[in-house]
PDB file of C-alpha atoms (C1' of nucleotides) in Angstrom:
ATOM      1  CA  MET A   1     -31.154 -28.363 -88.447  1.00 77.00           C
ATOM      2  CA  PRO A   2     -29.524 -25.312 -87.030  1.00 93.00           C
ATOM      3  CA  GLU A   3     -29.720 -22.420 -89.476  1.00 96.00           C
ATOM      4  CA  LEU A   4     -29.095 -18.734 -88.892  1.00 96.00           C
ATOM      5  CA  PRO A   5     -31.908 -18.160 -86.353  1.00 96.00           C
ATOM      6  CA  ASP A   6     -31.034 -21.296 -84.396  1.00 96.00           C
ATOM      7  CA  VAL A   7     -27.364 -20.353 -84.239  1.00 96.00           C
ATOM      8  CA  GLU A   8     -28.265 -16.810 -83.202  1.00 96.00           C
ATOM      9  CA  VAL A   9     -30.302 -18.260 -80.332  1.00 96.00           C
ATOM     10  CA  PHE A  10     -27.334 -20.469 -79.389  1.00 96.00           C
ATOM     11  CA  ARG A  11     -25.118 -17.390 -79.483  1.00 97.00           C
ATOM     12  CA  ARG A  12     -27.379 -15.528 -77.063  1.00 96.00           C
ATOM     13  CA  TYR A  13     -27.559 -18.605 -74.848  1.00 96.00           C
ATOM     14  CA  MET A  14     -23.780 -18.743 -74.701  1.00 97.00           C
ATOM     15  CA  ASP A  15     -23.610 -15.013 -73.976  1.00 97.00           C
ATOM     16  CA  ALA A  16     -26.064 -15.441 -71.125  1.00 97.00           C
ATOM     17  CA  THR A  17     -24.306 -18.413 -69.565  1.00 97.00           C
ATOM     18  CA  ALA A  18     -20.713 -19.131 -70.441  1.00 97.00           C
ATOM     19  CA  LEU A  19     -18.777 -15.873 -70.839  1.00 98.00           C
ATOM     20  CA  HIS A  20     -16.072 -14.522 -68.509  1.00 98.00           C
ATOM     21  CA  GLN A  21     -15.455 -17.783 -66.670  1.00 98.00           C
ATOM     22  CA  THR A  22     -12.131 -19.541 -66.639  1.00 98.00           C
ATOM     23  CA  VAL A  23     -12.014 -22.852 -68.478  1.00 98.00           C
ATOM     24  CA  ALA A  24     -10.651 -25.424 -66.054  1.00 98.00           C
ATOM     25  CA  GLU A  25     -10.740 -28.367 -68.454  1.00 97.00           C
ATOM     26  CA  VAL A  26     -11.962 -29.453 -71.854  1.00 97.00           C
ATOM     27  CA  VAL A  27     -13.304 -32.999 -71.975  1.00 96.00           C
ATOM     28  CA  THR A  28     -13.633 -34.559 -75.408  1.00 95.00           C
ATOM     29  CA  ALA A  29     -15.735 -37.703 -75.453  1.00 94.00           C
ATOM     30  CA  ASP A  30     -15.646 -38.099 -79.226  1.00 93.00           C
ATOM     31  CA  ALA A  31     -12.665 -36.730 -81.124  1.00 93.00           C
ATOM     32  CA  ARG A  32     -14.538 -36.801 -84.424  1.00 92.00           C
ATOM     33  CA  VAL A  33     -16.245 -33.509 -83.635  1.00 94.00           C
ATOM     34  CA  VAL A  34     -12.964 -31.725 -82.936  1.00 95.00           C
ATOM     35  CA  GLN A  35     -11.629 -30.296 -86.167  1.00 94.00           C
ATOM     36  CA  GLY A  36      -8.199 -28.890 -86.962  1.00 91.00           C
ATOM     37  CA  ALA A  37      -6.637 -29.974 -83.690  1.00 94.00           C
ATOM     38  CA  THR A  38      -6.297 -32.950 -81.424  1.00 94.00           C
ATOM     39  CA  PRO A  39      -8.457 -32.984 -78.310  1.00 95.00           C
ATOM     40  CA  ALA A  40      -5.274 -32.492 -76.288  1.00 96.00           C
ATOM     41  CA  ASP A  41      -4.334 -29.431 -78.314  1.00 95.00           C
ATOM     42  CA  LEU A  42      -7.852 -28.039 -77.962  1.00 96.00           C
ATOM     43  CA  ALA A  43      -7.644 -28.440 -74.188  1.00 96.00           C
ATOM     44  CA  THR A  44      -4.237 -26.771 -74.109  1.00 96.00           C
ATOM     45  CA  PHE A  45      -5.570 -23.938 -76.230  1.00 96.00           C
ATOM     46  CA  LEU A  46      -8.478 -23.208 -73.883  1.00 97.00           C
ATOM     47  CA  ARG A  47      -7.330 -24.193 -70.413  1.00 97.00           C
ATOM     48  CA  GLY A  48      -7.032 -21.184 -68.140  1.00 98.00           C
ATOM     49  CA  ARG A  49      -8.731 -18.944 -70.705  1.00 98.00           C
ATOM     50  CA  ARG A  50     -12.131 -17.290 -70.815  1.00 98.00           C
ATOM     51  CA  PHE A  51     -14.695 -16.824 -73.569  1.00 98.00           C
ATOM     52  CA  GLU A  52     -15.087 -13.062 -73.772  1.00 98.00           C
ATOM     53  CA  ARG A  53     -17.683 -12.514 -76.479  1.00 97.00           C
ATOM     54  CA  THR A  54     -19.306 -14.205 -79.435  1.00 97.00           C
ATOM     55  CA  GLU A  55     -19.829 -13.534 -83.092  1.00 96.00           C
ATOM     56  CA  ARG A  56     -21.946 -15.324 -85.625  1.00 96.00           C
ATOM     57  CA  HIS A  57     -21.475 -15.538 -89.349  1.00 95.00           C
ATOM     58  CA  GLY A  58     -24.190 -17.459 -91.133  1.00 95.00           C
ATOM     59  CA  LYS A  59     -24.513 -20.777 -89.333  1.00 96.00           C
ATOM     60  CA  HIS A  60     -21.065 -20.521 -87.722  1.00 95.00           C
ATOM     61  CA  LEU A  61     -20.617 -19.372 -84.135  1.00 96.00           C
ATOM     62  CA  PHE A  62     -17.310 -18.005 -82.879  1.00 96.00           C
ATOM     63  CA  ALA A  63     -16.346 -17.384 -79.268  1.00 97.00           C
ATOM     64  CA  ALA A  64     -13.436 -15.037 -78.656  1.00 97.00           C
ATOM     65  CA  VAL A  65     -10.835 -16.506 -76.331  1.00 97.00           C
ATOM     66  CA  ASP A  66      -9.181 -13.987 -74.030  1.00 95.00           C
ATOM     67  CA  GLY A  67      -5.603 -13.516 -75.009  1.00 82.00           C
ATOM     68  CA  ASP A  68      -6.027 -14.465 -78.587  1.00 91.00           C
ATOM     69  CA  GLY A  69      -7.873 -16.717 -80.976  1.00 96.00           C
ATOM     70  CA  TRP A  70     -11.381 -18.025 -81.283  1.00 96.00           C
ATOM     71  CA  LEU A  71     -13.349 -21.199 -80.829  1.00 96.00           C
ATOM     72  CA  GLU A  72     -15.567 -22.094 -83.758  1.00 96.00           C
ATOM     73  CA  LEU A  73     -18.777 -24.005 -83.140  1.00 97.00           C
ATOM     74  CA  HIS A  74     -20.667 -25.420 -86.096  1.00 96.00           C
ATOM     75  CA  PHE A  75     -23.794 -27.375 -85.362  1.00 94.00           C
ATOM     76  CA  GLY A  76     -24.385 -29.573 -88.384  1.00 93.00           C
ATOM     77  CA  MET A  77     -27.914 -30.894 -88.298  1.00 91.00           C
ATOM     78  CA  THR A  78     -28.403 -31.908 -84.699  1.00 93.00           C
ATOM     79  CA  GLY A  79     -26.032 -29.730 -82.690  1.00 95.00           C
ATOM     80  CA  PHE A  80     -26.840 -27.430 -79.761  1.00 96.00           C
ATOM     81  CA  LEU A  81     -25.366 -26.083 -76.525  1.00 96.00           C
ATOM     82  CA  ARG A  82     -26.237 -26.969 -72.961  1.00 96.00           C
ATOM     83  CA  TYR A  83     -24.994 -25.234 -69.823  1.00 96.00           C
ATOM     84  CA  TYR A  84     -25.515 -27.122 -66.600  1.00 96.00           C
ATOM     85  CA  GLN A  85     -24.047 -28.133 -63.280  1.00 96.00           C
ATOM     86  CA  GLY A  86     -23.482 -31.672 -62.094  1.00 91.00           C
ATOM     87  CA  ALA A  87     -23.133 -34.999 -63.830  1.00 87.00           C
ATOM     88  CA  ASP A  88     -26.823 -35.738 -63.342  1.00 89.00           C
ATOM     89  CA  ALA A  89     -27.718 -32.806 -65.565  1.00 92.00           C
ATOM     90  CA  ALA A  90     -25.253 -33.740 -68.294  1.00 93.00           C
ATOM     91  CA  PRO A  91     -26.988 -34.214 -71.645  1.00 93.00           C
ATOM     92  CA  ALA A  92     -26.512 -37.294 -73.821  1.00 92.00           C
ATOM     93  CA  HIS A  93     -24.144 -36.841 -76.763  1.00 93.00           C
ATOM     94  CA  GLY A  94     -22.191 -34.013 -75.137  1.00 95.00           C
ATOM     95  CA  HIS A  95     -19.145 -34.843 -77.205  1.00 95.00           C
ATOM     96  CA  VAL A  96     -17.078 -31.857 -76.103  1.00 96.00           C
ATOM     97  CA  ARG A  97     -17.543 -30.306 -72.662  1.00 97.00           C
ATOM     98  CA  PHE A  98     -15.986 -27.069 -71.451  1.00 97.00           C
ATOM     99  CA  ARG A  99     -15.717 -27.221 -67.669  1.00 97.00           C
ATOM    100  CA  PHE A 100     -15.482 -23.888 -65.922  1.00 98.00           C
ATOM    101  CA  ASP A 101     -13.940 -23.129 -62.553  1.00 97.00           C
ATOM    102  CA  ASN A 102     -17.372 -22.272 -61.142  1.00 96.00           C
ATOM    103  CA  GLY A 103     -18.371 -25.933 -61.431  1.00 95.00           C
ATOM    104  CA  TYR A 104     -20.624 -25.481 -64.455  1.00 97.00           C
ATOM    105  CA  GLU A 105     -20.063 -27.016 -67.871  1.00 97.00           C
ATOM    106  CA  LEU A 106     -20.940 -25.958 -71.380  1.00 97.00           C
ATOM    107  CA  ALA A 107     -21.527 -29.006 -73.559  1.00 97.00           C
ATOM    108  CA  PHE A 108     -21.389 -29.123 -77.338  1.00 96.00           C
ATOM    109  CA  VAL A 109     -24.116 -31.667 -77.979  1.00 96.00           C
ATOM    110  CA  ASP A 110     -24.436 -33.268 -81.400  1.00 94.00           C
ATOM    111  CA  ARG A 111     -26.123 -36.619 -81.687  1.00 92.00           C
ATOM    112  CA  ARG A 112     -25.267 -37.149 -85.340  1.00 91.00           C
ATOM    113  CA  LYS A 113     -21.781 -35.660 -85.160  1.00 92.00           C
ATOM    114  CA  LEU A 114     -22.121 -33.694 -88.362  1.00 92.00           C
ATOM    115  CA  GLY A 115     -21.031 -30.545 -86.544  1.00 94.00           C
ATOM    116  CA  HIS A 116     -17.656 -29.650 -85.134  1.00 95.00           C
ATOM    117  CA  VAL A 117     -15.697 -27.395 -82.826  1.00 96.00           C
ATOM    118  CA  ALA A 118     -12.349 -25.987 -83.903  1.00 95.00           C
ATOM    119  CA  PRO A 119      -9.709 -23.608 -82.615  1.00 96.00           C
ATOM    120  CA  VAL A 120      -9.269 -20.613 -84.895  1.00 95.00           C
ATOM    121  CA  ALA A 121      -6.197 -18.387 -84.740  1.00 94.00           C
ATOM    122  CA  ASP A 122      -7.198 -15.644 -87.184  1.00 93.00           C
ATOM    123  CA  LEU A 123     -10.937 -15.138 -87.600  1.00 93.00           C
ATOM    124  CA  ALA A 124     -10.778 -12.965 -90.722  1.00 91.00           C
ATOM    125  CA  ALA A 125      -8.460 -15.416 -92.447  1.00 91.00           C
ATOM    126  CA  TYR A 126     -10.620 -18.338 -91.400  1.00 92.00           C
ATOM    127  CA  LEU A 127     -13.791 -16.718 -92.735  1.00 90.00           C
ATOM    128  CA  ALA A 128     -12.010 -16.130 -96.034  1.00 88.00           C
ATOM    129  CA  GLU A 129     -10.942 -19.755 -96.063  1.00 89.00           C
ATOM    130  CA  LEU A 130     -14.523 -20.886 -95.489  1.00 89.00           C
ATOM    131  CA  GLU A 131     -15.559 -18.726 -98.455  1.00 89.00           C
ATOM    132  CA  LEU A 132     -18.714 -17.680 -96.664  1.00 92.00           C
ATOM    133  CA  GLY A 133     -20.932 -15.155 -98.372  1.00 93.00           C
ATOM    134  CA  VAL A 134     -22.509 -12.167 -96.668  1.00 94.00           C
ATOM    135  CA  ASP A 135     -24.488 -12.955 -93.537  1.00 95.00           C
ATOM    136  CA  ALA A 136     -28.195 -12.986 -94.306  1.00 96.00           C
ATOM    137  CA  LEU A 137     -28.841 -10.457 -91.513  1.00 96.00           C
ATOM    138  CA  ASP A 138     -25.900  -8.194 -92.314  1.00 96.00           C
ATOM    139  CA  PRO A 139     -27.206  -4.605 -92.036  1.00 95.00           C
ATOM    140  CA  GLY A 140     -25.224  -3.731 -95.144  1.00 95.00           C
ATOM    141  CA  LEU A 141     -27.193  -6.205 -97.230  1.00 96.00           C
ATOM    142  CA  ASP A 142     -29.694  -3.801 -98.741  1.00 96.00           C
ATOM    143  CA  ALA A 143     -31.957  -4.500-101.702  1.00 96.00           C
ATOM    144  CA  ALA A 144     -29.341  -3.376-104.208  1.00 95.00           C
ATOM    145  CA  ALA A 145     -26.637  -5.575-102.695  1.00 95.00           C
ATOM    146  CA  PHE A 146     -29.080  -8.489-102.646  1.00 96.00           C
ATOM    147  CA  ARG A 147     -29.851  -8.042-106.337  1.00 95.00           C
ATOM    148  CA  GLU A 148     -26.144  -7.912-107.016  1.00 94.00           C
ATOM    149  CA  LEU A 149     -25.725 -11.363-105.442  1.00 95.00           C
ATOM    150  CA  ALA A 150     -28.043 -12.759-108.102  1.00 94.00           C
ATOM    151  CA  ASN A 151     -26.283 -11.043-110.951  1.00 92.00           C
ATOM    152  CA  GLY A 152     -25.018 -13.546-113.514  1.00 89.00           C
ATOM    153  CA  ARG A 153     -26.227 -16.536-111.514  1.00 91.00           C
ATOM    154  CA  ARG A 154     -28.527 -19.253-112.817  1.00 91.00           C
ATOM    155  CA  GLY A 155     -30.332 -22.264-111.415  1.00 92.00           C
ATOM    156  CA  GLN A 156     -33.049 -22.985-108.893  1.00 93.00           C
ATOM    157  CA  VAL A 157     -33.729 -20.053-106.617  1.00 95.00           C
ATOM    158  CA  LYS A 158     -33.754 -22.328-103.568  1.00 95.00           C
ATOM    159  CA  CYS A 159     -30.223 -23.544-104.357  1.00 94.00           C
ATOM    160  CA  TRP A 160     -29.074 -19.964-104.622  1.00 95.00           C
ATOM    161  CA  LEU A 161     -30.644 -19.032-101.280  1.00 95.00           C
ATOM    162  CA  MET A 162     -28.988 -22.002 -99.576  1.00 95.00           C
ATOM    163  CA  ASP A 163     -25.562 -21.479-101.138  1.00 94.00           C
ATOM    164  CA  GLN A 164     -23.445 -20.455 -98.144  1.00 93.00           C
ATOM    165  CA  ALA A 165     -20.829 -18.920-100.435  1.00 92.00           C
ATOM    166  CA  THR A 166     -23.433 -16.451-101.707  1.00 93.00           C
ATOM    167  CA  LEU A 167     -25.602 -15.824 -98.689  1.00 95.00           C
ATOM    168  CA  ALA A 168     -24.654 -17.309 -95.334  1.00 95.00           C
ATOM    169  CA  GLY A 169     -27.322 -18.553 -92.969  1.00 95.00           C
ATOM    170  CA  LEU A 170     -30.249 -20.060 -94.859  1.00 96.00           C
ATOM    171  CA  GLY A 171     -30.797 -23.817 -94.991  1.00 95.00           C
ATOM    172  CA  ASN A 172     -33.680 -25.963 -96.092  1.00 94.00           C
ATOM    173  CA  VAL A 173     -36.205 -24.785 -93.509  1.00 94.00           C
ATOM    174  CA  TYR A 174     -35.709 -21.032 -93.697  1.00 95.00           C
ATOM    175  CA  SER A 175     -35.239 -20.924 -97.461  1.00 96.00           C
ATOM    176  CA  ASP A 176     -38.664 -22.571 -97.670  1.00 95.00           C
ATOM    177  CA  GLU A 177     -40.086 -20.031 -95.251  1.00 95.00           C
ATOM    178  CA  VAL A 178     -38.679 -17.033 -97.135  1.00 96.00           C
ATOM    179  CA  LEU A 179     -39.821 -18.391-100.507  1.00 96.00           C
ATOM    180  CA  PHE A 180     -43.297 -18.995 -99.122  1.00 95.00           C
ATOM    181  CA  HIS A 181     -43.623 -15.458 -97.772  1.00 96.00           C
ATOM    182  CA  ALA A 182     -42.331 -14.065-101.052  1.00 96.00           C
ATOM    183  CA  GLY A 183     -44.746 -16.239-103.057  1.00 95.00           C
ATOM    184  CA  ILE A 184     -41.985 -17.820-105.117  1.00 95.00           C
ATOM    185  CA  HIS A 185     -41.706 -21.520-105.919  1.00 94.00           C
ATOM    186  CA  PRO A 186     -38.367 -23.091-104.844  1.00 94.00           C
ATOM    187  CA  ARG A 187     -37.788 -24.525-108.318  1.00 93.00           C
ATOM    188  CA  ARG A 188     -38.238 -21.196-110.077  1.00 94.00           C
ATOM    189  CA  ARG A 189     -35.145 -20.255-112.069  1.00 93.00           C
ATOM    190  CA  LEU A 190     -33.171 -17.449-110.541  1.00 94.00           C
ATOM    191  CA  GLU A 191     -32.462 -15.953-113.963  1.00 93.00           C
ATOM    192  CA  ASP A 192     -36.211 -15.781-114.652  1.00 93.00           C
ATOM    193  CA  LEU A 193     -36.990 -13.731-111.544  1.00 95.00           C
ATOM    194  CA  GLU A 194     -37.649 -10.035-111.912  1.00 95.00           C
ATOM    195  CA  GLY A 195     -36.138  -7.304-109.820  1.00 95.00           C
ATOM    196  CA  ALA A 196     -39.367  -7.014-107.874  1.00 96.00           C
ATOM    197  CA  ASP A 197     -39.190 -10.721-107.023  1.00 95.00           C
ATOM    198  CA  LEU A 198     -35.667 -10.320-105.670  1.00 96.00           C
ATOM    199  CA  ASP A 199     -36.695  -7.242-103.712  1.00 96.00           C
ATOM    200  CA  ARG A 200     -39.572  -9.172-102.187  1.00 96.00           C
ATOM    201  CA  LEU A 201     -37.279 -12.084-101.287  1.00 96.00           C
ATOM    202  CA  HIS A 202     -34.862  -9.654 -99.709  1.00 96.00           C
ATOM    203  CA  GLY A 203     -37.571  -7.904 -97.745  1.00 95.00           C
ATOM    204  CA  ARG A 204     -39.214 -11.064 -96.465  1.00 96.00           C
ATOM    205  CA  MET A 205     -35.921 -12.690 -95.569  1.00 96.00           C
ATOM    206  CA  ALA A 206     -34.986 -10.202 -92.864  1.00 95.00           C
ATOM    207  CA  GLY A 207     -38.498 -10.253 -91.411  1.00 96.00           C
ATOM    208  CA  VAL A 208     -38.640 -14.048 -91.325  1.00 96.00           C
ATOM    209  CA  LEU A 209     -35.210 -14.457 -89.740  1.00 96.00           C
ATOM    210  CA  GLU A 210     -35.771 -11.772 -87.128  1.00 96.00           C
ATOM    211  CA  ALA A 211     -39.179 -13.156 -86.209  1.00 96.00           C
ATOM    212  CA  ALA A 212     -37.701 -16.635 -85.801  1.00 96.00           C
ATOM    213  CA  VAL A 213     -34.995 -15.319 -83.475  1.00 96.00           C
ATOM    214  CA  GLN A 214     -37.640 -13.380 -81.564  1.00 96.00           C
ATOM    215  CA  ALA A 215     -39.608 -16.626 -81.154  1.00 95.00           C
ATOM    216  CA  LYS A 216     -36.402 -18.275 -79.932  1.00 94.00           C
ATOM    217  CA  VAL A 217     -36.959 -20.629 -82.874  1.00 94.00           C
ATOM    218  CA  ARG A 218     -39.745 -22.432 -81.035  1.00 92.00           C
ATOM    219  CA  PRO A 219     -42.289 -23.498 -83.674  1.00 91.00           C
ATOM    220  CA  GLU A 220     -45.245 -22.775 -81.380  1.00 90.00           C
ATOM    221  CA  ALA A 221     -43.972 -19.230 -80.827  1.00 93.00           C
ATOM    222  CA  MET A 222     -43.645 -18.361 -84.517  1.00 94.00           C
ATOM    223  CA  PRO A 223     -45.946 -15.641 -85.850  1.00 94.00           C
ATOM    224  CA  ALA A 224     -49.230 -16.680 -87.419  1.00 94.00           C
ATOM    225  CA  GLY A 225     -48.853 -17.475 -91.071  1.00 94.00           C
ATOM    226  CA  PHE A 226     -45.516 -19.236 -90.744  1.00 95.00           C
ATOM    227  CA  LEU A 227     -44.936 -22.473 -92.599  1.00 94.00           C
ATOM    228  CA  LEU A 228     -42.342 -23.798 -90.172  1.00 93.00           C
ATOM    229  CA  PRO A 229     -44.711 -25.212 -87.487  1.00 92.00           C
ATOM    230  CA  LEU A 230     -46.495 -27.175 -90.230  1.00 91.00           C
ATOM    231  CA  ARG A 231     -43.446 -29.036 -91.516  1.00 89.00           C
ATOM    232  CA  GLU A 232     -44.116 -32.128 -89.465  1.00 83.00           C
ATOM    233  CA  VAL A 233     -47.889 -31.988 -89.867  1.00 86.00           C
ATOM    234  CA  GLU A 234     -49.317 -34.536 -92.266  1.00 82.00           C
ATOM    235  CA  GLY A 235     -51.881 -33.057 -94.653  1.00 85.00           C
ATOM    236  CA  ALA A 236     -51.260 -29.478 -93.486  1.00 90.00           C
ATOM    237  CA  ARG A 237     -52.906 -26.618 -95.335  1.00 93.00           C
ATOM    238  CA  CYS A 238     -51.544 -23.256 -96.364  1.00 95.00           C
ATOM    239  CA  PRO A 239     -51.992 -20.760 -93.518  1.00 94.00           C
ATOM    240  CA  ARG A 240     -52.806 -18.068 -96.087  1.00 95.00           C
ATOM    241  CA  CYS A 241     -55.178 -19.720 -98.558  1.00 96.00           C
ATOM    242  CA  GLY A 242     -56.018 -23.165 -97.186  1.00 95.00           C
ATOM    243  CA  THR A 243     -54.653 -25.120-100.136  1.00 94.00           C
ATOM    244  CA  SER A 244     -53.012 -28.431 -99.217  1.00 92.00           C
ATOM    245  CA  LEU A 245     -49.275 -27.973 -98.881  1.00 92.00           C
ATOM    246  CA  GLU A 246     -47.039 -30.092-101.086  1.00 91.00           C
ATOM    247  CA  ARG A 247     -43.605 -31.588-100.650  1.00 90.00           C
ATOM    248  CA  VAL A 248     -41.369 -31.228-103.684  1.00 90.00           C
ATOM    249  CA  LYS A 249     -37.740 -32.080-104.331  1.00 89.00           C
ATOM    250  CA  ALA A 250     -35.658 -28.993-104.865  1.00 91.00           C
ATOM    251  CA  CYS A 251     -31.931 -28.725-104.689  1.00 88.00           C
ATOM    252  CA  GLY A 252     -31.630 -32.241-103.311  1.00 86.00           C
ATOM    253  CA  ARG A 253     -33.874 -31.390-100.364  1.00 89.00           C
ATOM    254  CA  THR A 254     -37.523 -31.805 -99.543  1.00 90.00           C
ATOM    255  CA  ALA A 255     -39.166 -28.412 -99.846  1.00 92.00           C
ATOM    256  CA  LEU A 256     -42.595 -27.519 -98.492  1.00 93.00           C
ATOM    257  CA  VAL A 257     -44.653 -25.312-100.797  1.00 93.00           C
ATOM    258  CA  CYS A 258     -48.123 -23.943-101.278  1.00 94.00           C
ATOM    259  CA  PRO A 259     -48.929 -24.670-104.930  1.00 93.00           C
ATOM    260  CA  ALA A 260     -51.429 -21.803-105.019  1.00 95.00           C
ATOM    261  CA  CYS A 261     -49.335 -19.091-103.369  1.00 95.00           C
ATOM    262  CA  GLN A 262     -46.111 -20.265-105.019  1.00 95.00           C
ATOM    263  CA  PRO A 263     -47.060 -21.139-108.594  1.00 93.00           C
ATOM    264  CA  LEU A 264     -44.520 -22.726-110.893  1.00 88.00           C
ATOM    265  CA  PRO A 265     -44.917 -21.421-114.463  1.00 81.00           C
ATOM    266  CA  GLY A 266     -44.482 -23.952-117.236  1.00 68.00           C
TER     267      GLY A 266
ATOM    268  C1'  DA B   1     -21.131 -22.776-113.165  1.00 78.81           C
ATOM    269  C1'  DC B   2     -24.739 -26.030-112.543  1.00 78.81           C
ATOM    270  C1'  DG B   3     -27.006 -30.314-111.253  1.00 78.81           C
ATOM    271  C1'  DC B   4     -26.830 -34.599-109.629  1.00 78.81           C
ATOM    272  C1'  DT B   5     -25.018 -38.303-106.581  1.00 78.81           C
ATOM    273  C1'  DT B   6     -22.522 -40.071-102.657  1.00 78.81           C
ATOM    274  C1'  DC B   7     -20.692 -39.774 -98.254  1.00 78.81           C
ATOM    275  C1'  DC B   8     -20.376 -38.497 -93.451  1.00 78.81           C
ATOM    276  C1'  DC B   9     -23.429 -39.822 -89.096  1.00 78.81           C
ATOM    277  C1'  DT B  10     -27.512 -41.465 -85.921  1.00 78.81           C
ATOM    278  C1'  DG B  11     -32.065 -42.646 -84.683  1.00 78.81           C
ATOM    279  C1'  DG B  12     -36.942 -42.846 -85.557  1.00 78.81           C
ATOM    280  C1'  DA B  13     -40.510 -44.721 -88.602  1.00 78.81           C
ATOM    281  C1'  DG B  14     -42.576 -48.065 -91.338  1.00 78.81           C
ATOM    282  C1'  DG B  15     -42.675 -52.601 -93.837  1.00 78.81           C
ATOM    283  C1'  DC B  16     -42.288 -57.511 -93.535  1.00 78.81           C
TER     284       DC B  16
ATOM    285  C1'  DT C   1     -39.785 -58.779 -81.264  1.00 78.81           C
ATOM    286  C1'  DG C   2     -36.389 -57.840 -84.676  1.00 78.81           C
ATOM    287  C1'  DC C   3     -34.376 -56.861 -88.905  1.00 78.81           C
ATOM    288  C1'  DC C   4     -34.139 -54.090 -92.972  1.00 78.81           C
ATOM    289  C1'  DT C   5     -34.560 -49.862 -95.543  1.00 78.81           C
ATOM    290  C1'  DC C   6     -35.655 -45.201 -95.872  1.00 78.81           C
ATOM    291  C1'  DC C   7     -35.505 -40.588 -94.396  1.00 78.81           C
ATOM    292  C1'  DA C   8     -34.094 -36.380 -91.947  1.00 78.81           C
ATOM    293  C1'  DG C   9     -30.793 -32.344 -94.423  1.00 78.81           C
ATOM    294  C1'  DG C  10     -25.649 -29.278 -93.238  1.00 78.81           C
ATOM    295  C1'  DG C  11     -21.899 -29.677 -95.790  1.00 78.81           C
ATOM    296  C1'  DA C  12     -17.899 -31.541 -98.683  1.00 78.81           C
ATOM    297  C1'  DA C  13     -16.542 -33.854-102.674  1.00 78.81           C
ATOM    298  C1'  DG C  14     -16.669 -35.933-107.206  1.00 78.81           C
ATOM    299  C1'  DC C  15     -18.392 -36.286-111.877  1.00 78.81           C
ATOM    300  C1'  DG C  16     -20.596 -35.061-116.276  1.00 78.81           C
TER     301       DG C  16
END
DNA sequence: ACGCTTCCCTGGAGGC
DNA sequence: TGCCTCCAGGGAAGCG
């Protein structure tokens, strides 16, 4: 479930491994994860080129191709990157593999194939086409701008946090985490929240996302008091107050909440 | 605009 | 051992 912190870690991984090397070949093992081009066209687009730098917007990763254009990588629910040398080290489900002239490969791995890679000619135009909202870690997203995003909107606060057209980067896991740290129930109505609630959400969001990146998104490396490592734990208790955590349906997803720290009025 | 459902996919878990 | 169903949850799409 790659969300903003996961994709940021992938971005840094790609920066540390796969930049400034000439692409010798692009091998597509499953064409379903190549979007907006045929595998042959993708290979033609990248062959002889280098990835020069990366950018991330929300859950989307973009690698600048020298010359012109970009490669988009979107990871769906099970996607990740793997850089390796030799067929023995090749991961399973490496549906698209970028082979460099130094003998290494970067594989786009995605067991469930809900992600994709795509050539992008004009990044600004493509971002507009995607209708992505402001990145959740955009430095320009101050408390006032955050409040403005909620202006005139209604519905469950968790839906709003996960709406990529409003705020890009949060999914089920990190919206839960932010709501927990802000003490707000995922089913609370956005229009019922006060300014102070929105300010608290805004403040906790940056801290949560940055801490997760710092931990390289490893659950065991998350700061104390995080909900995330407890998601898979049956009968887990709130790290703050010890109350049994509950799973509730919110926005079509299973949300993890502390009923004491995140009360639901009514 | 919102809320709900279905679909895309795969694999692990649990029931029978 | 195997078959069936459910569930995971990013995103698009369709409907009321």
